[in-house]
Structure formats: C-alpha cells, structure tokens
Coordinates of C-alpha atoms in Angstrom, one line a residue:
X1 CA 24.5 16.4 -9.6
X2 CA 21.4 18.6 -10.1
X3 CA 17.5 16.7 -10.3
X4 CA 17.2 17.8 -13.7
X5 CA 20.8 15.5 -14.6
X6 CA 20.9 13.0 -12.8
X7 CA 21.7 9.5 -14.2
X8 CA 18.1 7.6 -14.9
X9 CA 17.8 4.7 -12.9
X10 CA 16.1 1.2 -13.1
X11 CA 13.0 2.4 -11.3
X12 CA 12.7 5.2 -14.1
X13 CA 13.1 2.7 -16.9
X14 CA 10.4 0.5 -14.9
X15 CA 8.0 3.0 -15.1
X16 CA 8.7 4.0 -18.7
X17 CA 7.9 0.4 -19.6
X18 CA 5.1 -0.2 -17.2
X19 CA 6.5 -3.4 -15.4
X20 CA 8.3 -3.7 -12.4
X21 CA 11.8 -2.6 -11.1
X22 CA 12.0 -7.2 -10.3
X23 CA 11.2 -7.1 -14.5
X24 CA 13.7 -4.7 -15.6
X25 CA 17.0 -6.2 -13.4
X26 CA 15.8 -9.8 -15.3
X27 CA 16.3 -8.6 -18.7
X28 CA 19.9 -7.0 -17.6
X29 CA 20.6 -10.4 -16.0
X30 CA 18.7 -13.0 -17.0
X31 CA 17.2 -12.2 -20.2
X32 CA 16.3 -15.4 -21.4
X33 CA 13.4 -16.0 -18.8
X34 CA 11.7 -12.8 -19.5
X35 CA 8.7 -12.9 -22.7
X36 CA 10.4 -11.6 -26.1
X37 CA 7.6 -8.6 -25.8
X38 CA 8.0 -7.5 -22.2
X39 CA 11.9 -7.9 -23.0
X40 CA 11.4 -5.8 -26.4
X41 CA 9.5 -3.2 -24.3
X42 CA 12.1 -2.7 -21.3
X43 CA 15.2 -2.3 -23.7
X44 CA 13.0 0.1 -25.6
X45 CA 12.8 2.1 -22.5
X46 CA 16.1 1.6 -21.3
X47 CA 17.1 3.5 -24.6
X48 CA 14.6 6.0 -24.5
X49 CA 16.0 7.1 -20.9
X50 CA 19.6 6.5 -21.7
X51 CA 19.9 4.8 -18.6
X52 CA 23.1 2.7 -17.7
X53 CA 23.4 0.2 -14.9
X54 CA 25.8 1.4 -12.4
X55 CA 28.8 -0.8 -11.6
X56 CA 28.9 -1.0 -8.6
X57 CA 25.6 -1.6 -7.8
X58 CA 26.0 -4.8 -10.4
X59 CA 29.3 -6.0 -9.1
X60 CA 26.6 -6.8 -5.8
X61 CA 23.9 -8.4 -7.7
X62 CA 24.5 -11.7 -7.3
X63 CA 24.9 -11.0 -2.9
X64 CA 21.5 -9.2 -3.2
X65 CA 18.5 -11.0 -1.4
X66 CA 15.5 -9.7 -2.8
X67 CA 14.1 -9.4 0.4
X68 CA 13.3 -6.8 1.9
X69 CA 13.1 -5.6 6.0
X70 CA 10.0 -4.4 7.4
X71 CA 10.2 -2.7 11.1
X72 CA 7.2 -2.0 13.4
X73 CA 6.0 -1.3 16.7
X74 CA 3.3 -3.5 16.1
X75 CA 0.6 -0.8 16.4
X76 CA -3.4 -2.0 15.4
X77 CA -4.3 1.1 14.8
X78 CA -5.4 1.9 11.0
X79 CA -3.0 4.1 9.7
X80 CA 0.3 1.9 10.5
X81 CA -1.3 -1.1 10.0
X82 CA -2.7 0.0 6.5
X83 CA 1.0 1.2 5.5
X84 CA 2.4 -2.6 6.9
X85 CA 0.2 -3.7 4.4
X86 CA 0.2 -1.2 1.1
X87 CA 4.3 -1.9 2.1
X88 CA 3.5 -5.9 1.5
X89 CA 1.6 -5.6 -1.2
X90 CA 4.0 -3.3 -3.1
X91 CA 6.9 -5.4 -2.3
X92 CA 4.9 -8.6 -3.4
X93 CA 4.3 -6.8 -7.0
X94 CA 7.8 -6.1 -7.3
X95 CA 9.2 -9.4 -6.5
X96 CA 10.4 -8.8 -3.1
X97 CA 9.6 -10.6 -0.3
X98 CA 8.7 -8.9 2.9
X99 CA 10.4 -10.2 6.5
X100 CA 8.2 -7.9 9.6
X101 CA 9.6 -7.7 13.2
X102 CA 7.9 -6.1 15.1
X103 CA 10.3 -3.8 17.8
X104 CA 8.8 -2.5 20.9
X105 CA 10.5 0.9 21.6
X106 CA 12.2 1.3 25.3
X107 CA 12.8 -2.6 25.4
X108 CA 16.5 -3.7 25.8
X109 CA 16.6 -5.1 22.4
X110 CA 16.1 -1.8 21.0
X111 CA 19.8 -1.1 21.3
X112 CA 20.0 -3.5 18.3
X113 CA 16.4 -3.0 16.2
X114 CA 16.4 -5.3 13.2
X115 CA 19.1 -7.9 14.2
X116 CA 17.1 -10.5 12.7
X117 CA 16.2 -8.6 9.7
X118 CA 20.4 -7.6 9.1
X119 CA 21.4 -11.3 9.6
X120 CA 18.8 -12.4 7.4
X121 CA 20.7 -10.8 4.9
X122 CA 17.8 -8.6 4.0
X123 CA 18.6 -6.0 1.1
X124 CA 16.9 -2.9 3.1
X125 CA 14.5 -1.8 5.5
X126 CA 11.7 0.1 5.6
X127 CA 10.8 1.4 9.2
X128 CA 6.9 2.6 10.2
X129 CA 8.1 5.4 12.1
X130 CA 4.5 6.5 13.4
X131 CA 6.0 8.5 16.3
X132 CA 8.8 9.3 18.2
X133 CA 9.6 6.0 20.1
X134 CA 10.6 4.9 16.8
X135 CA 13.7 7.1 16.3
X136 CA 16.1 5.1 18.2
X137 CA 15.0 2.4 15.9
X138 CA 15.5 4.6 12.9
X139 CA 18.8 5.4 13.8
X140 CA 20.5 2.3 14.9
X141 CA 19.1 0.1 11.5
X142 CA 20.7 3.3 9.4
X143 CA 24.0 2.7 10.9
X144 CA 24.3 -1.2 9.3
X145 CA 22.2 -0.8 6.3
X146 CA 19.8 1.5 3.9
X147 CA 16.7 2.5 5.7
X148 CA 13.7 4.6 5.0
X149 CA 11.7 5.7 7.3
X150 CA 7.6 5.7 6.4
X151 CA 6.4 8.9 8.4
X152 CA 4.7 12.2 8.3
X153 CA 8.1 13.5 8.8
X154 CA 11.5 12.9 9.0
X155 CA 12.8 10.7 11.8
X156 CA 15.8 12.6 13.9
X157 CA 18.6 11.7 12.0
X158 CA 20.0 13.1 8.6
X159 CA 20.8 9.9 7.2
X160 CA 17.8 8.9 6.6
X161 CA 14.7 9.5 4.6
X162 CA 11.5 9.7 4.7
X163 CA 8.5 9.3 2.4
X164 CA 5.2 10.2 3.9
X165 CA 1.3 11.7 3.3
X166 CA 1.4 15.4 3.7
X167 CA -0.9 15.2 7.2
X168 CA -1.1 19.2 7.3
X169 CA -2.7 19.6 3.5
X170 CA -5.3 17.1 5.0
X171 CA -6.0 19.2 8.1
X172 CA -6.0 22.3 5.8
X173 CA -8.2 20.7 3.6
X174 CA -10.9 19.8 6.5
X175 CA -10.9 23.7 7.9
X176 CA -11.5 24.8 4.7
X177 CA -14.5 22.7 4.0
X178 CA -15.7 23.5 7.1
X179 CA -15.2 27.8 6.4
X180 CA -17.1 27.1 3.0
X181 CA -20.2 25.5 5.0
X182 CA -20.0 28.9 7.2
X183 CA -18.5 27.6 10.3
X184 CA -17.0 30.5 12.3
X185 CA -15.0 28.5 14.7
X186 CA -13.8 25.0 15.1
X187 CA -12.7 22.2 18.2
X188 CA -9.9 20.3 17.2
X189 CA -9.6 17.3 19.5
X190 CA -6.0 16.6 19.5
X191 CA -4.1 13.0 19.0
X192 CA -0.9 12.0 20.9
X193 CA 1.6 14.3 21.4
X194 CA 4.2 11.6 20.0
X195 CA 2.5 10.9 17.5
X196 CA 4.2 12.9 13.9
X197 CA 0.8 12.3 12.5
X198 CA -1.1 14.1 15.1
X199 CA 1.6 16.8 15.9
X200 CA 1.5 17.6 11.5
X201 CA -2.5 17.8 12.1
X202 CA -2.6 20.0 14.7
X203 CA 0.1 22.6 12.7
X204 CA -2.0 22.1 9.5
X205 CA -5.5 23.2 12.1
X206 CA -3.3 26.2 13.5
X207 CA -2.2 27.6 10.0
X208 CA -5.9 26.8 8.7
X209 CA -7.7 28.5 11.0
X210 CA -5.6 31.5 11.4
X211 CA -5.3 31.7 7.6
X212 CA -9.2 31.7 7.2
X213 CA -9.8 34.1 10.1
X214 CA -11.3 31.3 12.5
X215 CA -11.7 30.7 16.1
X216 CA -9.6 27.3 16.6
X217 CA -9.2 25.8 20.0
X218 CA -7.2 22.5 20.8
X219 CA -8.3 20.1 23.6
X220 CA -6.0 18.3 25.6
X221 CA -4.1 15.5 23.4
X222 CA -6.1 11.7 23.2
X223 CA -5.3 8.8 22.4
X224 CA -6.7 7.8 19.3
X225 CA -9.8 5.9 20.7
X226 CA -13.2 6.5 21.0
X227 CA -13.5 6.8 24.6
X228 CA -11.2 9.3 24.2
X229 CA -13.0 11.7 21.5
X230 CA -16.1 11.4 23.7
X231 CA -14.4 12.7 27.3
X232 CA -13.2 15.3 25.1
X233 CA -16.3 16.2 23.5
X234 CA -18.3 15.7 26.8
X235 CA -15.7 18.7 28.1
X236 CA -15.9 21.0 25.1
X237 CA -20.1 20.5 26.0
X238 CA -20.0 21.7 29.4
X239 CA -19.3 25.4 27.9
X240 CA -21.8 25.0 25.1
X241 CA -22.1 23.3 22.0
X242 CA -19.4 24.0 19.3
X243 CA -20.0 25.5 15.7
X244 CA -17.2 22.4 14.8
X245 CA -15.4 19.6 16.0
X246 CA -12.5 17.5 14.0
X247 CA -11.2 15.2 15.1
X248 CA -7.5 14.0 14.9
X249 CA -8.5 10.1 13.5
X250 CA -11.9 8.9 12.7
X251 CA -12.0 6.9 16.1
X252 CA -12.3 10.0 18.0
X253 CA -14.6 11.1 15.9
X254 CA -16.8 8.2 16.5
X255 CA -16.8 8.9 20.3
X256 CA -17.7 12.8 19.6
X257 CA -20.8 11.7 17.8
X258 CA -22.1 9.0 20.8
X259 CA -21.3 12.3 23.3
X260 CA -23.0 14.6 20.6
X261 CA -26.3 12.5 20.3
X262 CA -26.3 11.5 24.3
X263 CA -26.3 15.5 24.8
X264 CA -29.2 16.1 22.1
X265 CA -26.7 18.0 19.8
X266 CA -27.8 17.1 15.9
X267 CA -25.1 16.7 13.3
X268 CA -24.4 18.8 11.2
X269 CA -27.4 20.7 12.3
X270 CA -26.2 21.8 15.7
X271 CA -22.9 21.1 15.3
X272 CA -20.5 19.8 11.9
X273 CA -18.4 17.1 13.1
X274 CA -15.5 15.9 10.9
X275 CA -12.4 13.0 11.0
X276 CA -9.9 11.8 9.7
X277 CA -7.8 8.3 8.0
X278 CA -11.3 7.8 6.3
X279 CA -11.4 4.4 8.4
X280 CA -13.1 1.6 7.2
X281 CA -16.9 1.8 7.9
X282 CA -16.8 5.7 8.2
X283 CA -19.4 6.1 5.5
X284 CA -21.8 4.1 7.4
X285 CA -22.2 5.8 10.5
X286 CA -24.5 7.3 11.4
X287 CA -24.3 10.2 10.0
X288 CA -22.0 9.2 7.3
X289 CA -18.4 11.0 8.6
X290 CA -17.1 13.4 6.3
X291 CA -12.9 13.0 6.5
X292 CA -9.9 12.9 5.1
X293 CA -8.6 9.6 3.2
X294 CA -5.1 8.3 3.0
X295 CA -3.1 7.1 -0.4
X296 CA -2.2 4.2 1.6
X297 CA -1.6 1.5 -1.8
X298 CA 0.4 4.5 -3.4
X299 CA 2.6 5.4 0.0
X300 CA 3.7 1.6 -0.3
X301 CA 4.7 1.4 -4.0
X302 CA 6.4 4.8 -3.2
X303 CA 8.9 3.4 0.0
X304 CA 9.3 0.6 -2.0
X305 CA 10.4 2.2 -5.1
X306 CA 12.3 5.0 -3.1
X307 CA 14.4 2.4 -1.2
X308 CA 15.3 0.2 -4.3
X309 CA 16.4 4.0 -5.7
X310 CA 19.0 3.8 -2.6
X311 CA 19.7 0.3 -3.6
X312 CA 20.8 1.0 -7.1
X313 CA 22.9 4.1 -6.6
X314 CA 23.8 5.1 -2.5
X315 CA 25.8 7.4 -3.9
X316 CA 23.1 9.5 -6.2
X317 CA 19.6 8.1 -5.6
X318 CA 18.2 11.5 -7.0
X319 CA 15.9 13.6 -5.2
X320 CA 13.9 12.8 -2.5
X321 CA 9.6 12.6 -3.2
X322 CA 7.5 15.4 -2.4
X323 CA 4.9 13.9 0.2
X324 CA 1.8 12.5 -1.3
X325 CA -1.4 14.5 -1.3
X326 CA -4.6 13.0 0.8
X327 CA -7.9 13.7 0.0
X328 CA -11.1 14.7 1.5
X329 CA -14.1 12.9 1.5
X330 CA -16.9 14.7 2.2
X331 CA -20.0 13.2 4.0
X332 CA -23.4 13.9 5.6
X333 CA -21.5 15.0 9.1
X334 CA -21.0 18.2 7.4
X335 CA -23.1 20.6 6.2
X336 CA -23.1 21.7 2.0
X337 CA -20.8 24.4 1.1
X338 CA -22.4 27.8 0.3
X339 CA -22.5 28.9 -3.0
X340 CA -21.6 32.7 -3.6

C-alpha cells in the first residue's frame, strides 16, 4: 500500500480532532466517560478521515497496558537526558505511563535488555539509542516486542525504526552562518566516534565546508566535556589562532572559550566560536554562544506517536517520519552576517 492510500489511523484522527490518541480509543471503547463535545468532535474526525479501527488491533484491546517501555544507558548528558524527558512528558499527555530501565551496554544482562520492561507487560518500547553500544539493545527488545529506536540514525537492524533530529542540517546550518560572517576556514572539534550524533555532525561539517569552498579541519574526537574542548583548542592554538571553531556540543564549546580567553584570543573578534544542543545557560556565557537548538518536546510526541502507529497496525503503520529539522540560534560568539 502506497503513503498516499494508506488506511488513516487513530493517531491521524487524533490530530484531526486535536486531542490525544488516549482520547480517541475512549470514544471507540468507552464512550460514555468521554465529554458529549470532545466525543462530538472525535467522531467528526473519524468521518472526515474515513478511518476504521483495524480488527485485529481491537481484538487486543482489552490485553493492552497502556504503558509504555523506556530503555537507556543512563547517560547525564543533555541530549539523552532531554529526549528521556520530552519521551515522559509526551507519553504523560497521551495517557501512557512511562516504565525507564536503564541498561548499561557490555554488562551480562544485556543478552536480555528490557526483561523487566517485557514482563511488565509493557505495550512497547522506545530505546535512546545515542550510540552504538546501544544496538545490541535495539536488537534483542525487537525480537519480543515493537521497538523504536530514538537516534540520529537508524540502529543496525532493519526491523526497527527510528525517528530522530536531522544532526547534519544542524552542522550545515552552523558552516553556513559562519561563510556568511566571512570565515574562510573552520576547526571542528569532533565528539565521540560512537556517538551517531557526533559521527552525523562531523558528515554534515565535511559536506558544509566542501560545498561552500572552505578550509575544514577535524581534531581528534572528545568526549563531550569541557576539559575536552579546551585540550583541543589549546592544540589547534599552538599553530595559530583559527578563523573558526565549532564545536560538536555546547560543553566543548565552553572549554574552547576558557582556552580562547587564557590565550588572549577575543571572540568573535579574533576568532568565531560556535556549539551545539543549545544547552541550558548557553545564552549566558560569556559571550552568549551562538548554536544549534534541538526540537527536543516535539522528538517525544513524535516516538510516541510513531510507536502507537506500530501499535495499531504492525502490519501497515504507514510511512516512516522524515527527521525533524533543528534550528540555529545565533549569539554574540559569532560575528553578523555580511550583507551584499
């Protein structure tokens, strides 16, 4: 069945109404506890979308949970723990209630990832698959039960999903600002190897910069902290001081800037410095870090609504979503574009 005829589903009749997909499946089953309006308004939409509840899928309403599984590797760092908690809060709006286990890839247990989350009878699970010690995970909770992976690309299995934020457009974005201010050439400090969202950053740099016509060079790959954007940056300054730097998250950022300012380097003056995640407190630096900033709320409501799609209908979910789009938030780190 092609996109353009597939069978609506309840998410697309929830969306035509503007309530919930929780709100629609009570008027289909229990109808009587739903207000006469809100009812009036999702059987008006179910009409306008011709939509028809599949059998199957209501033949196992009454063995469905409405819970849903949540896997993690327990990371602190902003990015997963932002989606963890867009994922909650989505859920929490749709009536769903949100079980978390945390898995720590190469542990024993990881044979089995989710074992608590499967016998809890959970209807699905969404894995935070930040990098790739999380594809085992991936793989062995799609073998028992629907899983989507949350990622900035697709987890090594063809079984399962993915729904993600289109890390390259954001590093595209950032090199383009960064030609438009009349930067010639750019330092990207690199994040983990491992990590999809830094490996999709440093492919979105590449294409920029060769694209555009600009000098890119890569340092070796960090970690993510601070300490590690400033050994980096103190390395880049022993052969000069860059036109650029960007930075693969905002924490490295932060440790270019102490490494900038201990070397007398002024930003954007000297040299434009620029992140990425838009962390919390970014704009208050000193000075404020231009970078690129996450749909974090809207990646949750889109798992969520993606893996009640492959509730309702295994068998024809419809198309996968395009990635979502980030956007760039441009600071005083930067210089102003030219105008021509």
């Amino acid at each position: 069945m092609s996109p353009a005829t597939r069978r609506p589903s309840m998410a697309d009749v929830a969306g035509r109404a503007g309530v919930s997909y929780q709100t629609v499946s009570r008027v289909l089953n229990q109808p009587g506890i739903v207000r006469p309006e809100t009812r009036e308004r999702v059987l008006a939409a179910i009409a306008e979308t011709g939509y028809t509840p599949n059998r199957a899928a209501r033949a196992l309403k009454t063995t469905r949970s409405s819970q849903i599984g949540l896997l993690t590797d327990g990371s602190s760092l902003f990015g997963p723990s932002e989606t963890v908690t867009a994922i909650e809060t989505a859920a929490r709006e749709a009536g769903y209630s949100v079980l978390l286990t945390t898995v720590r890839p190469g542990d024993p247990a990881g044979a089995t990832p989710g074992a608590e989350l499967i016998g809890s009878g959970v209807d699905g699970i969404l894995v935070v698959a930040a990098h790739e010690g999380m594809q085992p995970v991936v793989a062995a909770a799609a073998s028992t039960i629907p899983v989507l992976a949350v990622s900035a690309q697709p987890p090594a299995t063809a079984s399962t999903e993915v729904v993600g934020v289109d890390q390259r457009l954001g590093s595209h974005a950032v090199v383009e600002h960064l030609a438009r201010t009349g930067v010639r050439s750019v330092a990207h400090l690199a994040g983990p190897t491992d990590w999809y969202d830094a490996h999709a950053r440093l492919n979105g740099f590449h294409e920029a910069t060769a694209e555009l016509g600009l000098e890119g060079t890569t340092t070796a790959p960090g970690d993510w902290t601070p300490r590690s954007g400033y050994e980096m940056t103190r390395a880049l300054l022993a052969g000069g001081v860059p036109e650029a730097i960007f930075a693969a998250n905002d924490m490295m950022a932060i440790g270019a800037l102490h490494a900038l300012h201990e070397h007398g380097a002024r930003v954007p003056v000297d040299v434009a410095v620029a992140g990425f995640d838009d962390t919390v407190g970014a704009e208050y630096l000193l000075p404020s870090l231009t970078t690129v900033s996450q749909p974090f709320a809207e990646l949750g409501r889109l798992a969520l609504h993606r893996l009640l799609e492959l509730l309702e209908d295994p068998e024809d979910p419809g198309p996968p979503p395009p990635p979502l789009s980030p956007r760039l938030v441009v600071r005083r780190s930067t210089r102003p574009e030219r105008t021509h």
